[in-house]
JSON list of C-alpha atoms in Angstrom, two decimals:
[
{"chain": "A", "resi": 248, "resn": "UNK", "atom": "CA", "xyz": [23.32, -49.04, 3.21]},
{"chain": "A", "resi": 249, "resn": "UNK", "atom": "CA", "xyz": [25.73, -46.33, 2.09]},
{"chain": "A", "resi": 250, "resn": "UNK", "atom": "CA", "xyz": [24.66, -42.83, 3.16]},
{"chain": "A", "resi": 251, "resn": "UNK", "atom": "CA", "xyz": [26.51, -39.81, 1.79]},
{"chain": "A", "resi": 252, "resn": "UNK", "atom": "CA", "xyz": [26.19, -36.04, 1.73]},
{"chain": "A", "resi": 253, "resn": "UNK", "atom": "CA", "xyz": [27.73, -36.03, -1.74]},
{"chain": "A", "resi": 254, "resn": "UNK", "atom": "CA", "xyz": [25.63, -36.43, -4.92]},
{"chain": "A", "resi": 255, "resn": "UNK", "atom": "CA", "xyz": [27.83, -39.29, -6.19]},
{"chain": "A", "resi": 256, "resn": "UNK", "atom": "CA", "xyz": [29.70, -42.20, -4.64]},
{"chain": "A", "resi": 257, "resn": "UNK", "atom": "CA", "xyz": [33.29, -42.72, -5.68]},
{"chain": "A", "resi": 258, "resn": "UNK", "atom": "CA", "xyz": [33.79, -46.19, -7.10]},
{"chain": "A", "resi": 259, "resn": "UNK", "atom": "CA", "xyz": [30.04, -46.78, -7.58]},
{"chain": "A", "resi": 260, "resn": "UNK", "atom": "CA", "xyz": [27.74, -46.10, -10.50]},
{"chain": "A", "resi": 261, "resn": "UNK", "atom": "CA", "xyz": [24.22, -44.89, -9.74]},
{"chain": "A", "resi": 262, "resn": "UNK", "atom": "CA", "xyz": [21.96, -46.97, -11.97]},
{"chain": "A", "resi": 263, "resn": "UNK", "atom": "CA", "xyz": [18.56, -45.73, -10.81]},
{"chain": "A", "resi": 264, "resn": "UNK", "atom": "CA", "xyz": [17.07, -42.91, -8.74]},
{"chain": "A", "resi": 265, "resn": "UNK", "atom": "CA", "xyz": [14.24, -43.92, -6.41]},
{"chain": "A", "resi": 266, "resn": "UNK", "atom": "CA", "xyz": [13.25, -40.46, -5.16]},
{"chain": "A", "resi": 267, "resn": "UNK", "atom": "CA", "xyz": [13.35, -38.27, -2.08]},
{"chain": "A", "resi": 268, "resn": "UNK", "atom": "CA", "xyz": [13.47, -40.00, 1.30]},
{"chain": "A", "resi": 269, "resn": "UNK", "atom": "CA", "xyz": [13.21, -38.39, 4.72]},
{"chain": "A", "resi": 270, "resn": "UNK", "atom": "CA", "xyz": [13.37, -39.12, 8.42]},
{"chain": "A", "resi": 271, "resn": "UNK", "atom": "CA", "xyz": [12.42, -37.01, 11.42]},
{"chain": "A", "resi": 272, "resn": "UNK", "atom": "CA", "xyz": [12.85, -37.18, 15.18]},
{"chain": "A", "resi": 273, "resn": "UNK", "atom": "CA", "xyz": [11.44, -34.71, 17.70]},
{"chain": "A", "resi": 274, "resn": "UNK", "atom": "CA", "xyz": [12.82, -34.20, 21.19]},
{"chain": "A", "resi": 275, "resn": "UNK", "atom": "CA", "xyz": [10.29, -32.84, 23.70]},
{"chain": "A", "resi": 276, "resn": "UNK", "atom": "CA", "xyz": [10.80, -30.05, 26.24]},
{"chain": "A", "resi": 277, "resn": "UNK", "atom": "CA", "xyz": [11.00, -32.49, 29.15]},
{"chain": "A", "resi": 278, "resn": "UNK", "atom": "CA", "xyz": [14.29, -33.72, 27.74]},
{"chain": "A", "resi": 279, "resn": "UNK", "atom": "CA", "xyz": [15.78, -30.23, 27.95]},
{"chain": "A", "resi": 280, "resn": "UNK", "atom": "CA", "xyz": [14.55, -29.78, 31.53]},
{"chain": "A", "resi": 281, "resn": "UNK", "atom": "CA", "xyz": [16.00, -33.14, 32.54]},
{"chain": "A", "resi": 282, "resn": "UNK", "atom": "CA", "xyz": [19.29, -32.29, 30.89]},
{"chain": "A", "resi": 283, "resn": "UNK", "atom": "CA", "xyz": [19.59, -28.90, 32.51]},
{"chain": "A", "resi": 284, "resn": "UNK", "atom": "CA", "xyz": [18.69, -30.42, 35.89]},
{"chain": "A", "resi": 285, "resn": "UNK", "atom": "CA", "xyz": [21.87, -32.46, 35.51]},
{"chain": "A", "resi": 286, "resn": "UNK", "atom": "CA", "xyz": [23.97, -29.41, 34.72]},
{"chain": "A", "resi": 287, "resn": "UNK", "atom": "CA", "xyz": [26.94, -30.97, 36.49]},
{"chain": "A", "resi": 288, "resn": "UNK", "atom": "CA", "xyz": [27.48, -32.78, 33.18]},
{"chain": "A", "resi": 289, "resn": "UNK", "atom": "CA", "xyz": [28.64, -29.50, 31.71]},
{"chain": "A", "resi": 290, "resn": "UNK", "atom": "CA", "xyz": [32.39, -29.46, 31.23]},
{"chain": "A", "resi": 291, "resn": "UNK", "atom": "CA", "xyz": [34.06, -26.63, 29.36]},
{"chain": "A", "resi": 292, "resn": "UNK", "atom": "CA", "xyz": [30.70, -25.23, 28.23]},
{"chain": "A", "resi": 293, "resn": "UNK", "atom": "CA", "xyz": [29.48, -28.54, 26.74]},
{"chain": "A", "resi": 294, "resn": "UNK", "atom": "CA", "xyz": [26.79, -30.89, 28.01]},
{"chain": "A", "resi": 295, "resn": "UNK", "atom": "CA", "xyz": [27.59, -34.50, 27.26]},
{"chain": "A", "resi": 296, "resn": "UNK", "atom": "CA", "xyz": [24.01, -35.54, 28.05]},
{"chain": "A", "resi": 297, "resn": "UNK", "atom": "CA", "xyz": [22.55, -32.95, 25.67]},
{"chain": "A", "resi": 298, "resn": "UNK", "atom": "CA", "xyz": [24.98, -33.93, 22.91]},
{"chain": "A", "resi": 299, "resn": "UNK", "atom": "CA", "xyz": [24.10, -37.61, 23.41]},
{"chain": "A", "resi": 300, "resn": "UNK", "atom": "CA", "xyz": [20.37, -36.85, 23.10]},
{"chain": "A", "resi": 301, "resn": "UNK", "atom": "CA", "xyz": [20.87, -34.84, 19.89]},
{"chain": "A", "resi": 302, "resn": "UNK", "atom": "CA", "xyz": [23.10, -37.60, 18.47]},
{"chain": "A", "resi": 303, "resn": "UNK", "atom": "CA", "xyz": [20.44, -40.23, 19.25]},
{"chain": "A", "resi": 304, "resn": "UNK", "atom": "CA", "xyz": [17.74, -38.11, 17.55]},
{"chain": "A", "resi": 305, "resn": "UNK", "atom": "CA", "xyz": [19.96, -37.76, 14.46]},
{"chain": "A", "resi": 306, "resn": "UNK", "atom": "CA", "xyz": [20.52, -41.54, 14.40]},
{"chain": "A", "resi": 307, "resn": "UNK", "atom": "CA", "xyz": [16.76, -42.22, 14.66]},
{"chain": "A", "resi": 308, "resn": "UNK", "atom": "CA", "xyz": [16.02, -39.79, 11.80]},
{"chain": "A", "resi": 309, "resn": "UNK", "atom": "CA", "xyz": [18.79, -41.31, 9.65]},
{"chain": "A", "resi": 310, "resn": "UNK", "atom": "CA", "xyz": [17.60, -44.86, 10.32]},
{"chain": "A", "resi": 311, "resn": "UNK", "atom": "CA", "xyz": [14.04, -43.83, 9.36]},
{"chain": "A", "resi": 312, "resn": "UNK", "atom": "CA", "xyz": [15.34, -42.31, 6.10]},
{"chain": "A", "resi": 313, "resn": "UNK", "atom": "CA", "xyz": [17.31, -45.48, 5.28]},
{"chain": "A", "resi": 314, "resn": "UNK", "atom": "CA", "xyz": [14.28, -47.68, 5.98]},
{"chain": "A", "resi": 315, "resn": "UNK", "atom": "CA", "xyz": [12.24, -45.59, 3.53]},
{"chain": "A", "resi": 316, "resn": "UNK", "atom": "CA", "xyz": [15.03, -45.89, 0.94]},
{"chain": "A", "resi": 317, "resn": "UNK", "atom": "CA", "xyz": [15.04, -49.69, 1.34]},
{"chain": "A", "resi": 318, "resn": "UNK", "atom": "CA", "xyz": [11.23, -49.85, 0.98]},
{"chain": "A", "resi": 319, "resn": "UNK", "atom": "CA", "xyz": [11.62, -48.01, -2.33]},
{"chain": "A", "resi": 320, "resn": "UNK", "atom": "CA", "xyz": [14.23, -50.53, -3.47]},
{"chain": "A", "resi": 321, "resn": "UNK", "atom": "CA", "xyz": [17.30, -48.35, -2.94]},
{"chain": "A", "resi": 322, "resn": "UNK", "atom": "CA", "xyz": [20.60, -49.57, -1.59]},
{"chain": "A", "resi": 323, "resn": "UNK", "atom": "CA", "xyz": [22.16, -46.14, -0.94]},
{"chain": "A", "resi": 324, "resn": "UNK", "atom": "CA", "xyz": [21.16, -42.56, -0.15]},
{"chain": "A", "resi": 325, "resn": "UNK", "atom": "CA", "xyz": [23.02, -39.61, -1.67]},
{"chain": "A", "resi": 326, "resn": "UNK", "atom": "CA", "xyz": [22.82, -35.84, -1.25]},
{"chain": "A", "resi": 327, "resn": "UNK", "atom": "CA", "xyz": [21.92, -36.17, 2.43]},
{"chain": "A", "resi": 328, "resn": "UNK", "atom": "CA", "xyz": [21.07, -32.99, 4.35]},
{"chain": "A", "resi": 329, "resn": "UNK", "atom": "CA", "xyz": [20.60, -32.80, 8.12]},
{"chain": "A", "resi": 330, "resn": "UNK", "atom": "CA", "xyz": [18.60, -29.96, 9.68]},
{"chain": "A", "resi": 331, "resn": "UNK", "atom": "CA", "xyz": [17.97, -29.00, 13.29]},
{"chain": "A", "resi": 332, "resn": "UNK", "atom": "CA", "xyz": [14.91, -26.84, 14.06]},
{"chain": "A", "resi": 333, "resn": "UNK", "atom": "CA", "xyz": [13.33, -25.54, 17.24]},
{"chain": "A", "resi": 334, "resn": "UNK", "atom": "CA", "xyz": [9.56, -26.14, 16.99]},
{"chain": "A", "resi": 335, "resn": "UNK", "atom": "CA", "xyz": [6.48, -26.03, 19.15]},
{"chain": "A", "resi": 336, "resn": "UNK", "atom": "CA", "xyz": [4.92, -23.32, 21.21]},
{"chain": "A", "resi": 337, "resn": "UNK", "atom": "CA", "xyz": [7.71, -21.19, 22.66]},
{"chain": "A", "resi": 338, "resn": "UNK", "atom": "CA", "xyz": [10.38, -23.40, 21.12]},
{"chain": "A", "resi": 339, "resn": "UNK", "atom": "CA", "xyz": [9.52, -26.28, 23.45]},
{"chain": "A", "resi": 340, "resn": "UNK", "atom": "CA", "xyz": [10.81, -29.03, 21.13]},
{"chain": "A", "resi": 341, "resn": "UNK", "atom": "CA", "xyz": [13.68, -29.69, 18.78]},
{"chain": "A", "resi": 342, "resn": "UNK", "atom": "CA", "xyz": [13.28, -31.51, 15.48]},
{"chain": "A", "resi": 343, "resn": "UNK", "atom": "CA", "xyz": [16.05, -33.27, 13.61]},
{"chain": "A", "resi": 344, "resn": "UNK", "atom": "CA", "xyz": [15.18, -33.91, 9.97]},
{"chain": "A", "resi": 345, "resn": "UNK", "atom": "CA", "xyz": [17.26, -35.84, 7.47]},
{"chain": "A", "resi": 346, "resn": "UNK", "atom": "CA", "xyz": [16.61, -35.99, 3.73]},
{"chain": "A", "resi": 347, "resn": "UNK", "atom": "CA", "xyz": [18.32, -37.39, 0.68]},
{"chain": "A", "resi": 348, "resn": "UNK", "atom": "CA", "xyz": [17.81, -39.23, -2.59]},
{"chain": "A", "resi": 349, "resn": "UNK", "atom": "CA", "xyz": [17.40, -43.00, -2.57]},
{"chain": "A", "resi": 350, "resn": "UNK", "atom": "CA", "xyz": [19.39, -44.65, -5.35]},
{"chain": "A", "resi": 351, "resn": "UNK", "atom": "CA", "xyz": [20.49, -48.03, -6.61]},
{"chain": "A", "resi": 352, "resn": "UNK", "atom": "CA", "xyz": [24.25, -48.39, -6.98]},
{"chain": "A", "resi": 353, "resn": "UNK", "atom": "CA", "xyz": [26.29, -51.19, -8.47]}
]
């Protein structure tokens, strides 16, 4: 499935719009504690373990969005937006949400 942040896909015609599709993934506070416990991962101000966890959450949310698009009969998603939000009491969790428009392209 083609996934794009742009509203159109070069070389493809959108023949039908199937509607808004979304995906979410939430990372709990225990993940942050575990990551900071392994602070030796930090090199140059970056934590490889933290980045890997965020990347995995984004991939889960994107996969969920694509599955919804396929259930609606779409074969691509355009206008994709990715958001990161701190949620929960005292900011104890992070949510990655992905949204876009499911379409049929030819």
